[in-house]
Short mmCIF file of C-alpha atoms in Angstrom, two decimals:
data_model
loop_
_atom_site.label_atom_id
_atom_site.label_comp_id
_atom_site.label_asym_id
_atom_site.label_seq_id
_atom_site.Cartn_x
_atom_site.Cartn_y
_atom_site.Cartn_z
CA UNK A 1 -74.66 26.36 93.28
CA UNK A 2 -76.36 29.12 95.39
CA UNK A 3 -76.27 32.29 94.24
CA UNK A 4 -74.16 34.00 97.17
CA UNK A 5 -71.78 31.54 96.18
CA UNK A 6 -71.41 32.72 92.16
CA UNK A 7 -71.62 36.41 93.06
CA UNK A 8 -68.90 35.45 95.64
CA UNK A 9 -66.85 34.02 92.76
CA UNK A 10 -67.77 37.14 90.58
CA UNK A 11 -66.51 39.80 93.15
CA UNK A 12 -63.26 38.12 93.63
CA UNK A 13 -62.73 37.85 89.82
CA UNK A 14 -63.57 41.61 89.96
CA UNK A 15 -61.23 41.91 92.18
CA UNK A 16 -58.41 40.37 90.55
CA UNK A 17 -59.15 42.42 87.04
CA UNK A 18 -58.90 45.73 89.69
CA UNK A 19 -55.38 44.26 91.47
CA UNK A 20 -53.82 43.73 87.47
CA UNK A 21 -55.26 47.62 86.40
CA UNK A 22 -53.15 48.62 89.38
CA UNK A 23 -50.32 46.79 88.69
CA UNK A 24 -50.19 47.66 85.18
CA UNK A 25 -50.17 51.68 85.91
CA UNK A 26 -47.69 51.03 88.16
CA UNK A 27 -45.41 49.55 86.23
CA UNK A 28 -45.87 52.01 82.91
CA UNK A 29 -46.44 54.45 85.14
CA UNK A 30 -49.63 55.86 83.34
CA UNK A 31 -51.11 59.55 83.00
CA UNK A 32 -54.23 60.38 84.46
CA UNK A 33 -56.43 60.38 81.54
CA UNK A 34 -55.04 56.35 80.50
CA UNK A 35 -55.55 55.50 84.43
CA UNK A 36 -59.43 57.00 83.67
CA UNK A 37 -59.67 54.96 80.56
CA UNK A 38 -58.67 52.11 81.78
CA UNK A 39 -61.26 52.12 84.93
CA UNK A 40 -64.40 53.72 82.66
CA UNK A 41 -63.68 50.72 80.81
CA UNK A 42 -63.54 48.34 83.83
CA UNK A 43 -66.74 50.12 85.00
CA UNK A 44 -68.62 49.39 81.93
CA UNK A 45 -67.13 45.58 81.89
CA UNK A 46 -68.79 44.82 85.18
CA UNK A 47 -71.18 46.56 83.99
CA UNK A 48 -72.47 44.21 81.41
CA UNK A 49 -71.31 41.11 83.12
CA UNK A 50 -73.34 42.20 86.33
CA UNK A 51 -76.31 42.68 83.92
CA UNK A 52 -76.20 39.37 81.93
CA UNK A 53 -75.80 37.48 85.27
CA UNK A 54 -78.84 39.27 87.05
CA UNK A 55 -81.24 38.91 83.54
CA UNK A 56 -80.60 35.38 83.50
CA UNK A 57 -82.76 34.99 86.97
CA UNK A 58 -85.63 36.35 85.25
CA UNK A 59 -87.96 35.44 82.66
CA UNK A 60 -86.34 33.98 79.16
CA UNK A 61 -88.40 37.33 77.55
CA UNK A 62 -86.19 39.46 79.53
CA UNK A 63 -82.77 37.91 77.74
CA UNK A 64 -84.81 37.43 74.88
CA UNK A 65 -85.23 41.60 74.41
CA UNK A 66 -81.53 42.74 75.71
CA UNK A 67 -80.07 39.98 72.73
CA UNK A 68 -82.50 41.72 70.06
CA UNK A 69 -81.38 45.08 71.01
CA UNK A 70 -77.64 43.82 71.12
CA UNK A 71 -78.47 42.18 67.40
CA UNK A 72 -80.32 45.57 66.32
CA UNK A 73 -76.93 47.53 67.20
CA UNK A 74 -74.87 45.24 65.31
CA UNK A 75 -76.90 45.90 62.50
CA UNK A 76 -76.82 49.29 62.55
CA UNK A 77 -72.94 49.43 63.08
CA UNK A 78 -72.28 46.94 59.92
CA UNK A 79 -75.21 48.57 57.88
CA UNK A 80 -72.96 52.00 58.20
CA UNK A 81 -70.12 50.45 56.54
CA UNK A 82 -72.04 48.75 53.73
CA UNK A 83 -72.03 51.61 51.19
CA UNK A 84 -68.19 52.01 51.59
CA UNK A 85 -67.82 47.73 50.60
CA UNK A 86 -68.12 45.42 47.92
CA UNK A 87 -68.13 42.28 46.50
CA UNK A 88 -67.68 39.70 49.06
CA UNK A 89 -67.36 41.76 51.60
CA UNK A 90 -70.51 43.46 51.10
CA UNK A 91 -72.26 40.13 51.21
CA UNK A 92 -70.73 39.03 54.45
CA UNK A 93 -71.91 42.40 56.14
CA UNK A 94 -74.97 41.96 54.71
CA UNK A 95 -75.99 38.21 56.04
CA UNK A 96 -73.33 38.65 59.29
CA UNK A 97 -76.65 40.28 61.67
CA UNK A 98 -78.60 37.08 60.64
CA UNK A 99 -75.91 35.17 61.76
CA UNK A 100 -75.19 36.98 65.03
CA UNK A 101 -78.81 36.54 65.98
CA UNK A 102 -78.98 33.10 65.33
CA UNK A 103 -75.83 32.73 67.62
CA UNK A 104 -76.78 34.29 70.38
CA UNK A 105 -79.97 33.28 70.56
CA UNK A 106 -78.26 29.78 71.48
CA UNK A 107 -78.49 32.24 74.91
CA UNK A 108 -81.62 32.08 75.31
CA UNK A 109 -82.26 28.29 74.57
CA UNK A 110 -79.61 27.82 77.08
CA UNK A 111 -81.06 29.29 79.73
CA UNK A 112 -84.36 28.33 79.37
CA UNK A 113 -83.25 24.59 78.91
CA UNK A 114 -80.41 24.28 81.09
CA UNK A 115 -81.28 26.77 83.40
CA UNK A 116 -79.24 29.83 84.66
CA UNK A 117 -76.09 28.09 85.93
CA UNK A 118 -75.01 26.72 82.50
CA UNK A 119 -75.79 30.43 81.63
CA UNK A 120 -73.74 31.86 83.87
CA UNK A 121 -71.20 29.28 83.04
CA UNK A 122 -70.98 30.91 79.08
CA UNK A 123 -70.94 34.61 80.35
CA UNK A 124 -68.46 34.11 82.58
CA UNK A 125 -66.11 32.08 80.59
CA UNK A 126 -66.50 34.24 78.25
CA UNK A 127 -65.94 37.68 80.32
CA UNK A 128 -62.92 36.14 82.07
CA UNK A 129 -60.89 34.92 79.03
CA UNK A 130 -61.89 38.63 77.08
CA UNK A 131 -61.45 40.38 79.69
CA UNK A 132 -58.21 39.27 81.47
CA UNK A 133 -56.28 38.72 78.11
CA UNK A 134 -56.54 42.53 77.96
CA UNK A 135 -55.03 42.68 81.13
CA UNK A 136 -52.44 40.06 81.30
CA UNK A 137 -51.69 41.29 77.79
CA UNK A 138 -50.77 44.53 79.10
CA UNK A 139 -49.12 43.54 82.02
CA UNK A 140 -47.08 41.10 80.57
CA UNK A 141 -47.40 40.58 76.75
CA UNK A 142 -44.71 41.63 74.08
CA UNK A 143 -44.83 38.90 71.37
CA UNK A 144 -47.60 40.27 68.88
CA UNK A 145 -50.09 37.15 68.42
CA UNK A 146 -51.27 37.76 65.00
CA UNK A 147 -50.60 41.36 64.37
CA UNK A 148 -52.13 41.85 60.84
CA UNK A 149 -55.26 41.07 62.09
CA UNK A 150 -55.16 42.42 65.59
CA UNK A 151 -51.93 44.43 66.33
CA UNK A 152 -52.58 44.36 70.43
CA UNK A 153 -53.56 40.77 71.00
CA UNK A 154 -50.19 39.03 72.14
CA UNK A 155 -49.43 35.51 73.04
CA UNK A 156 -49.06 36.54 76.72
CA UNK A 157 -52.36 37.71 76.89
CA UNK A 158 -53.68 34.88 74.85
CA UNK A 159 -52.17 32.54 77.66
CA UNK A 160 -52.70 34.42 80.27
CA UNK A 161 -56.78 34.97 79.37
CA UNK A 162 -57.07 31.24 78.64
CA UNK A 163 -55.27 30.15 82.04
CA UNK A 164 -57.28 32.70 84.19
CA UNK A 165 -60.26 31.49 82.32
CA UNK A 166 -59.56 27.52 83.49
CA UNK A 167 -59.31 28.67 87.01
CA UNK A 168 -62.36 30.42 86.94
CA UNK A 169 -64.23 27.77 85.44
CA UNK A 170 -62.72 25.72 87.92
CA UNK A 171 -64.68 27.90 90.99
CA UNK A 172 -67.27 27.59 88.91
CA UNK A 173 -67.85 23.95 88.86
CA UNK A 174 -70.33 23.59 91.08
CA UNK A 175 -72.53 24.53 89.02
CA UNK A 176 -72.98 21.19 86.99
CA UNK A 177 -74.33 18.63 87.85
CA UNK A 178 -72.74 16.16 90.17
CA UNK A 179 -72.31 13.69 87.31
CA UNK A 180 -70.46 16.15 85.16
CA UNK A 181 -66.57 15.06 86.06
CA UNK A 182 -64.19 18.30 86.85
CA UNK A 183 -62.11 17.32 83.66
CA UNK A 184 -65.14 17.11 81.14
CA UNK A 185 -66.15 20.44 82.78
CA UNK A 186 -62.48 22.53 82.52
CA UNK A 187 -62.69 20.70 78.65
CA UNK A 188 -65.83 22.61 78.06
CA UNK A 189 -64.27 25.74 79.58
CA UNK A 190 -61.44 25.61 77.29
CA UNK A 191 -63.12 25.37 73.89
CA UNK A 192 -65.53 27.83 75.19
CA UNK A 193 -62.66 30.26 76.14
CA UNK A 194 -60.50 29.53 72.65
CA UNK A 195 -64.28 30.01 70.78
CA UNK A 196 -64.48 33.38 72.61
CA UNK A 197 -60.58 34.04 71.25
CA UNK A 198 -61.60 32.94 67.54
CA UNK A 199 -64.52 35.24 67.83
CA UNK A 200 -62.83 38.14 68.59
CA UNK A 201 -59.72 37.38 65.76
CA UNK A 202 -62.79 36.81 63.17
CA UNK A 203 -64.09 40.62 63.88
CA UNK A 204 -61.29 41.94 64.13
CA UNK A 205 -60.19 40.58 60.21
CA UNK A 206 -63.40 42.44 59.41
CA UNK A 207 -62.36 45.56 60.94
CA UNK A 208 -59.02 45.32 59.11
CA UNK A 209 -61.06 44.19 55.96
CA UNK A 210 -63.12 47.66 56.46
CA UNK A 211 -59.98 49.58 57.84
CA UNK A 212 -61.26 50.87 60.95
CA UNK A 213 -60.26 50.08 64.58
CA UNK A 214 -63.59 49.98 66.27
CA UNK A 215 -66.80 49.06 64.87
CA UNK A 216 -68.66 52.36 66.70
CA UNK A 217 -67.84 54.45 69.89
CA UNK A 218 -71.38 53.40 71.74
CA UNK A 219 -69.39 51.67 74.94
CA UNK A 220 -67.17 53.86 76.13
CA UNK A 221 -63.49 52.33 76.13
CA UNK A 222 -64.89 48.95 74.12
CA UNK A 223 -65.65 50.88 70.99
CA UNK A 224 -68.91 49.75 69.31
CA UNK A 225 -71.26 47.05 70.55
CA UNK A 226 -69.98 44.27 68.61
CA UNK A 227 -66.42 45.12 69.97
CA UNK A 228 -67.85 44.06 72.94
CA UNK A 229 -69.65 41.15 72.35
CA UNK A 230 -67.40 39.73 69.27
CA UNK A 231 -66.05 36.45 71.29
CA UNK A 232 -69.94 35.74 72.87
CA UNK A 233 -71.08 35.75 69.44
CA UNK A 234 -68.90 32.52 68.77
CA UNK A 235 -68.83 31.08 72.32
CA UNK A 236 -72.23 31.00 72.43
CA UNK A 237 -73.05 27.99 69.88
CA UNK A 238 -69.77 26.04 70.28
CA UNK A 239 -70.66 25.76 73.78
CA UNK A 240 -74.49 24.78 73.13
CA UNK A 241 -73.57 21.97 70.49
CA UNK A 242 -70.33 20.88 72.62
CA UNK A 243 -73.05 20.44 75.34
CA UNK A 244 -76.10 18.60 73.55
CA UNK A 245 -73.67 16.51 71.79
CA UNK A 246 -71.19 15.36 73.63
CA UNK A 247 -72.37 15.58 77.43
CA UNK A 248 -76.50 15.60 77.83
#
């Protein structure tokens, strides 16, 4: 796959996220300030997406330093609710930045053994289930998915995050091998996509477990950095071991 072809794919996705912000304020006809929130938030979506996909052309030192800053802010936003915790609790926020850097470094091993596509493949799988269950969620959610763990996550968006997600991973295709068959590859999409989804539930029982709704306020409209990189943290490894084992 060249790369005018994935940033081709990108743009439109882009696109689409845009076309559903619109359609949303239209229908709830939202204020100013919520229409402002909702495209600072956008913004700083493609944001990281853009900047994930354009590290992974470079050298694996590159990655290697944004995922040890990324782990280094996790552990400063658990480490400030340690003191307020106990018992097991405490434990799991004390071992939990171990364990995030151990699963995303499966990043860096995957680009540096399988090269930027499969990369690209994660990141994007990833960014298109998070990000359009938000939006599809919005647009067209009411039924509450699990709502003592996290209140806004609804079975429309959960659908509707997991079906965008298949069709972008079907664009995407081209970027395996010829040998890889479309249904192994839309197979890996969807445990990668319903990893990113069990990522995100597992912080957010934390954040209930803690009683707050965001783990910081460093990204603006995302909360703290592990708000924003909650479902990668999972994705990451299922998608490595799925790989190794079951297709290389």
């Amino acid at each position: 796959m060249t790369s005018r072809y994935l940033y081709t794919v990108v743009a439109a996705l882009f696109l689409c996220g845009a076309i559903l912000i619109i359609a949303t304020h239209l229908k709830y006809g939202s204020c100013l300030a919520d229409k402002r929130k909702d495209w600072l938030k956008y913004s700083v979506f493609v944001f990281v997406i853009t900047s994930f996909l354009t590290i992974s052309h470079l050298p694996p030192l590159f990655l290697t330093g944004l995922l040890a800053l990324i782990s280094l802010a996790a552990l400063k936003e658990l480490y400030e609710h340690l003191p307020h915790t106990s018992g097991g609790l405490k434990f799991l926020l004390a071992i939990l930045p171990i364990i995030i850097a151990v699963c995303l470094g499966h990043l860096v091993v995957i680009q540096n053994g399988d090269g930027c596509g499969l990369f690209a493949f994660v990141i994007l799988t990833v960014g298109i289930s998070d990000g359009f269950s938000q939006l599809w969620g919005r647009l067209l959610g009411r039924k509450r998915m699990c709502p003592q763990i996290s209140p806004a996550k609804t079975w429309g968006g959960f659908f509707g995050g997991v079906i965008s997600a298949l069709v972008g991973i079907f664009l995407l295709a081209p970027m395996f091998p010829p040998n890889i068959s479309l249904s192994m590859i839309l197979l890996l999409g969807l445990i990668t996509a319903l990893a990113a989804v069990a990522g995100d539930l597992t912080f957010s029982y934390i954040k209930r477990r803690l009683g707050i709704k965001d783990f910081s306020g460093t990204l603006p409209g995302h909360g703290g950095v592990l708000d924003r990189f909650d479902s990668l943290i999972m994705a990451a490894p299922v998608f490595f071991w799925i790989w190794r084992l079951l297709v290389k």
